[in-house]
Amino acid sequence: MRAVTGLWRWRHNPLRRTTDLVEAWVALVAAVALCVAVPLAGWAAGSSAQRSLQRAIHAQQQGRAETTARVLRPAPTPPGPAASSEQAAEQRFRRAVVADWTAPDGTPRTGTVTTSRGSASPGDTFSLWTDRTGRPVPAPLARDTARAHAFIAGLTAALLAGLGVETVRRLVMRRLLLHRYARLDRAWASVGPDWGRTGTGS
């Protein structure tokens, strides 16, 4: 709004300088970009991320199968250095166990997997994702998680676009300001030596 007001104010003002008009137009273009281009950039980035993530989810679901595993016994703790804080936090909620399950082709499998501590006793069952060969793999990305990632990608793109618009506006304004100072210096250099002298018209 201030950009539009500035354009109207400088339209027929006899004191208007070229830089004043350029400054008003730059402000107007920046305002339009912030209102239109920035949301469009965020929407485009979010939509692109959403499509990519949905394709990834579809591919994961095609290549993975969910089955039921049965706990046989706790897995032995391998000797080694002390667990890190992240590993210790994970161990509080999950536990390594030896379990058996059935591969997608019907082959029985046995191996060491992790499960929640609430289902880590012998005989407990839990959901397990495997690839087509029956090897344990992480669960496919959840659609809600994909939407959250897409939203974050769109928001980040919009913020970066807005930052870019504001940076360009500030650089142009700085150049205009330097140009004004240079013109003032040249004008003063031409009239300064005669300032206040009789007969010079000052």
mmCIF file of C-alpha atoms in Angstrom:
data_model
loop_
_atom_site.group_PDB
_atom_site.id
_atom_site.type_symbol
_atom_site.label_atom_id
_atom_site.label_comp_id
_atom_site.label_asym_id
_atom_site.label_seq_id
_atom_site.Cartn_x
_atom_site.Cartn_y
_atom_site.Cartn_z
ATOM 1 C CA MET A 1 0.000 0.000 0.000
ATOM 2 C CA ARG A 2 2.838 2.366 0.834
ATOM 3 C CA ALA A 3 4.394 1.588 -2.569
ATOM 4 C CA VAL A 4 1.171 2.549 -4.385
ATOM 5 C CA THR A 5 0.887 5.728 -2.303
ATOM 6 C CA GLY A 6 4.499 6.559 -3.100
ATOM 7 C CA LEU A 7 3.932 6.136 -6.836
ATOM 8 C CA TRP A 8 0.887 8.412 -6.725
ATOM 9 C CA ARG A 9 2.695 11.028 -4.617
ATOM 10 C CA TRP A 10 5.656 11.214 -7.000
ATOM 11 C CA ARG A 11 3.510 11.112 -10.164
ATOM 12 C CA HIS A 12 3.370 14.893 -10.817
ATOM 13 C CA ASN A 13 5.517 16.222 -7.974
ATOM 14 C CA PRO A 14 7.960 18.866 -9.281
ATOM 15 C CA LEU A 15 10.483 17.787 -6.631
ATOM 16 C CA ARG A 16 10.413 14.214 -7.873
ATOM 17 C CA ARG A 17 13.777 12.707 -8.704
ATOM 18 C CA THR A 18 14.250 9.712 -10.973
ATOM 19 C CA THR A 19 15.488 7.719 -8.022
ATOM 20 C CA ASP A 20 12.278 8.508 -6.111
ATOM 21 C CA LEU A 21 10.193 7.011 -8.883
ATOM 22 C CA VAL A 22 12.470 3.974 -9.182
ATOM 23 C CA GLU A 23 12.301 3.457 -5.430
ATOM 24 C CA ALA A 24 8.505 3.532 -5.470
ATOM 25 C CA TRP A 25 8.365 1.023 -8.356
ATOM 26 C CA VAL A 26 10.846 -1.278 -6.614
ATOM 27 C CA ALA A 27 8.746 -1.197 -3.455
ATOM 28 C CA LEU A 28 5.608 -1.990 -5.462
ATOM 29 C CA VAL A 29 7.239 -4.905 -7.294
ATOM 30 C CA ALA A 30 8.605 -6.266 -4.016
ATOM 31 C CA ALA A 31 5.159 -6.057 -2.403
ATOM 32 C CA VAL A 32 3.552 -7.899 -5.323
ATOM 33 C CA ALA A 33 6.294 -10.539 -5.213
ATOM 34 C CA LEU A 34 5.777 -11.066 -1.484
ATOM 35 C CA CYS A 35 2.017 -11.440 -1.952
ATOM 36 C CA VAL A 36 2.060 -13.585 -5.105
ATOM 37 C CA ALA A 37 5.429 -15.059 -6.032
ATOM 38 C CA VAL A 38 6.420 -16.144 -2.526
ATOM 39 C CA PRO A 39 3.222 -18.163 -1.859
ATOM 40 C CA LEU A 40 3.496 -19.650 -5.358
ATOM 41 C CA ALA A 41 7.079 -20.734 -4.668
ATOM 42 C CA GLY A 42 6.006 -22.374 -1.416
ATOM 43 C CA TRP A 43 3.073 -24.118 -3.075
ATOM 44 C CA ALA A 44 5.212 -25.370 -5.970
ATOM 45 C CA ALA A 45 7.934 -26.714 -3.675
ATOM 46 C CA GLY A 46 5.425 -28.342 -1.322
ATOM 47 C CA SER A 47 3.494 -29.935 -4.185
ATOM 48 C CA SER A 48 6.673 -31.262 -5.783
ATOM 49 C CA ALA A 49 7.855 -32.715 -2.465
ATOM 50 C CA GLN A 50 4.441 -34.263 -1.870
ATOM 51 C CA ARG A 51 4.441 -35.974 -5.267
ATOM 52 C CA SER A 52 7.968 -37.291 -4.773
ATOM 53 C CA LEU A 53 7.183 -38.599 -1.293
ATOM 54 C CA GLN A 54 3.969 -40.255 -2.456
ATOM 55 C CA ARG A 55 5.896 -42.020 -5.217
ATOM 56 C CA ALA A 56 8.463 -43.144 -2.636
ATOM 57 C CA ILE A 57 5.711 -44.445 -0.352
ATOM 58 C CA HIS A 58 4.121 -46.365 -3.228
ATOM 59 C CA ALA A 59 7.488 -47.901 -4.168
ATOM 60 C CA GLN A 60 8.170 -48.857 -0.545
ATOM 61 C CA GLN A 61 4.756 -50.458 -0.172
ATOM 62 C CA GLN A 62 5.278 -52.419 -3.386
ATOM 63 C CA GLY A 63 8.658 -53.734 -2.254
ATOM 64 C CA ARG A 64 7.831 -54.469 1.379
ATOM 65 C CA ALA A 65 5.405 -56.771 3.140
ATOM 66 C CA GLU A 66 4.045 -56.756 6.685
ATOM 67 C CA THR A 67 4.091 -59.984 8.645
ATOM 68 C CA THR A 68 3.788 -61.158 12.247
ATOM 69 C CA ALA A 69 6.924 -62.144 14.141
ATOM 70 C CA ARG A 70 7.059 -64.218 17.343
ATOM 71 C CA VAL A 71 9.628 -63.609 20.059
ATOM 72 C CA LEU A 72 11.753 -66.672 20.853
ATOM 73 C CA ARG A 73 14.197 -65.221 23.385
ATOM 74 C CA PRO A 74 16.061 -62.004 24.208
ATOM 75 C CA ALA A 75 19.048 -61.368 21.979
ATOM 76 C CA PRO A 76 22.451 -61.577 23.698
ATOM 77 C CA THR A 77 24.088 -58.217 24.318
ATOM 78 C CA PRO A 78 27.325 -58.033 22.326
ATOM 79 C CA PRO A 79 30.405 -56.846 24.225
ATOM 80 C CA GLY A 80 31.691 -53.459 23.222
ATOM 81 C CA PRO A 81 32.036 -49.822 24.259
ATOM 82 C CA ALA A 82 29.405 -48.135 26.366
ATOM 83 C CA ALA A 83 26.257 -47.145 24.481
ATOM 84 C CA SER A 84 25.833 -43.539 23.443
ATOM 85 C CA SER A 85 23.045 -41.391 24.848
ATOM 86 C CA GLU A 86 20.941 -41.958 21.709
ATOM 87 C CA GLN A 87 21.447 -45.713 21.870
ATOM 88 C CA ALA A 88 20.630 -45.715 25.584
ATOM 89 C CA ALA A 89 17.417 -43.772 24.937
ATOM 90 C CA GLU A 90 16.437 -46.234 22.204
ATOM 91 C CA GLN A 91 17.142 -49.206 24.487
ATOM 92 C CA ARG A 92 14.691 -47.816 27.039
ATOM 93 C CA PHE A 93 11.848 -48.174 24.513
ATOM 94 C CA ARG A 94 13.029 -50.952 22.207
ATOM 95 C CA ARG A 95 14.817 -54.235 22.745
ATOM 96 C CA ALA A 96 16.711 -56.670 20.514
ATOM 97 C CA VAL A 97 15.162 -60.136 20.433
ATOM 98 C CA VAL A 98 15.524 -63.368 18.500
ATOM 99 C CA ALA A 99 12.247 -63.976 16.643
ATOM 100 C CA ASP A 100 10.847 -66.063 13.858
ATOM 101 C CA TRP A 101 8.547 -65.013 11.042
ATOM 102 C CA THR A 102 7.409 -66.080 7.601
ATOM 103 C CA ALA A 103 8.845 -64.533 4.437
ATOM 104 C CA PRO A 104 6.468 -63.424 1.650
ATOM 105 C CA ASP A 105 7.271 -66.619 -0.274
ATOM 106 C CA GLY A 106 6.258 -68.735 2.747
ATOM 107 C CA THR A 107 9.780 -69.557 3.911
ATOM 108 C CA PRO A 108 10.237 -69.586 7.706
ATOM 109 C CA ARG A 109 12.893 -67.170 8.921
ATOM 110 C CA THR A 110 14.656 -66.582 12.232
ATOM 111 C CA GLY A 111 16.826 -63.647 13.193
ATOM 112 C CA THR A 112 17.592 -60.805 15.563
ATOM 113 C CA VAL A 113 15.242 -57.827 15.315
ATOM 114 C CA THR A 114 14.149 -54.991 17.574
ATOM 115 C CA THR A 115 10.731 -54.587 19.102
ATOM 116 C CA SER A 116 9.078 -52.494 21.797
ATOM 117 C CA ARG A 117 9.927 -53.539 25.324
ATOM 118 C CA GLY A 118 6.248 -54.270 25.941
ATOM 119 C CA SER A 119 6.352 -57.148 23.451
ATOM 120 C CA ALA A 120 9.845 -58.537 24.131
ATOM 121 C CA SER A 121 8.944 -61.601 26.211
ATOM 122 C CA PRO A 122 9.151 -65.106 24.681
ATOM 123 C CA GLY A 123 5.895 -65.923 22.902
ATOM 124 C CA ASP A 124 4.930 -62.295 22.296
ATOM 125 C CA THR A 125 4.057 -61.332 18.728
ATOM 126 C CA PHE A 126 4.603 -58.051 16.946
ATOM 127 C CA SER A 127 4.311 -56.561 13.469
ATOM 128 C CA LEU A 128 7.420 -56.809 11.284
ATOM 129 C CA TRP A 129 8.112 -55.400 7.828
ATOM 130 C CA THR A 130 10.284 -57.385 5.422
ATOM 131 C CA ASP A 131 11.461 -57.071 1.835
ATOM 132 C CA ARG A 132 10.502 -59.591 -0.831
ATOM 133 C CA THR A 133 13.244 -61.952 0.350
ATOM 134 C CA GLY A 134 12.027 -61.923 3.949
ATOM 135 C CA ARG A 135 14.783 -59.699 5.326
ATOM 136 C CA PRO A 136 13.620 -57.200 8.015
ATOM 137 C CA VAL A 137 13.371 -53.601 6.766
ATOM 138 C CA PRO A 138 11.950 -50.359 8.202
ATOM 139 C CA ALA A 139 8.230 -49.737 7.796
ATOM 140 C CA PRO A 140 7.172 -47.626 4.787
ATOM 141 C CA LEU A 141 6.980 -43.898 5.327
ATOM 142 C CA ALA A 142 3.614 -42.924 6.785
ATOM 143 C CA ARG A 143 1.432 -40.650 4.636
ATOM 144 C CA ASP A 144 0.946 -38.198 7.506
ATOM 145 C CA THR A 145 4.723 -37.965 7.884
ATOM 146 C CA ALA A 146 5.068 -37.387 4.140
ATOM 147 C CA ARG A 147 2.527 -34.561 4.276
ATOM 148 C CA ALA A 148 4.406 -32.985 7.180
ATOM 149 C CA HIS A 149 7.688 -33.164 5.254
ATOM 150 C CA ALA A 150 6.015 -31.631 2.176
ATOM 151 C CA PHE A 151 4.580 -28.805 4.287
ATOM 152 C CA ILE A 152 8.002 -28.077 5.781
ATOM 153 C CA ALA A 153 9.557 -28.074 2.298
ATOM 154 C CA GLY A 154 6.939 -25.622 1.028
ATOM 155 C CA LEU A 155 7.296 -23.368 4.050
ATOM 156 C CA THR A 156 11.076 -23.359 3.721
ATOM 157 C CA ALA A 157 10.860 -22.485 0.023
ATOM 158 C CA ALA A 158 8.436 -19.640 0.752
ATOM 159 C CA LEU A 159 10.687 -18.237 3.479
ATOM 160 C CA LEU A 160 13.750 -18.424 1.227
ATOM 161 C CA ALA A 161 11.858 -16.750 -1.606
ATOM 162 C CA GLY A 162 10.700 -13.988 0.723
ATOM 163 C CA LEU A 163 14.236 -13.537 2.000
ATOM 164 C CA GLY A 164 15.482 -13.310 -1.580
ATOM 165 C CA VAL A 165 12.908 -10.649 -2.504
ATOM 166 C CA GLU A 166 13.750 -8.572 0.551
ATOM 167 C CA THR A 167 17.492 -8.910 -0.059
ATOM 168 C CA VAL A 168 17.166 -7.713 -3.655
ATOM 169 C CA ARG A 169 14.950 -4.816 -2.555
ATOM 170 C CA ARG A 170 17.466 -3.706 0.060
ATOM 171 C CA LEU A 171 20.367 -3.930 -2.399
ATOM 172 C CA VAL A 172 18.502 -1.818 -4.956
ATOM 173 C CA MET A 173 17.547 0.734 -2.305
ATOM 174 C CA ARG A 174 21.155 0.943 -1.192
ATOM 175 C CA ARG A 175 22.327 1.537 -4.750
ATOM 176 C CA LEU A 176 19.727 4.288 -5.171
ATOM 177 C CA LEU A 177 20.834 5.906 -1.926
ATOM 178 C CA LEU A 178 24.484 5.841 -2.988
ATOM 179 C CA HIS A 179 23.468 7.313 -6.334
ATOM 180 C CA ARG A 180 21.683 10.199 -4.563
ATOM 181 C CA TYR A 181 24.700 10.887 -2.367
ATOM 182 C CA ALA A 182 26.946 10.924 -5.422
ATOM 183 C CA ARG A 183 24.662 13.425 -7.189
ATOM 184 C CA LEU A 184 24.593 15.623 -4.073
ATOM 185 C CA ASP A 185 28.381 15.527 -3.879
ATOM 186 C CA ARG A 186 28.680 16.549 -7.526
ATOM 187 C CA ALA A 187 26.143 19.333 -7.089
ATOM 188 C CA TRP A 188 27.881 20.642 -3.996
ATOM 189 C CA ALA A 189 31.258 20.470 -5.699
ATOM 190 C CA SER A 190 29.923 22.709 -8.494
ATOM 191 C CA VAL A 191 28.333 25.367 -6.261
ATOM 192 C CA GLY A 192 30.200 25.003 -2.994
ATOM 193 C CA PRO A 193 33.151 27.270 -3.786
ATOM 194 C CA ASP A 194 30.793 30.182 -4.636
ATOM 195 C CA TRP A 195 28.403 29.637 -1.729
ATOM 196 C CA GLY A 196 27.611 32.957 0.029
ATOM 197 C CA ARG A 197 29.667 35.162 -2.276
ATOM 198 C CA THR A 198 28.173 38.465 -3.398
ATOM 199 C CA GLY A 199 26.820 38.403 -6.899
ATOM 200 C CA THR A 200 26.711 34.647 -7.244
ATOM 201 C CA GLY A 201 22.996 34.449 -6.643
ATOM 202 C CA SER A 202 23.362 32.386 -3.441
#
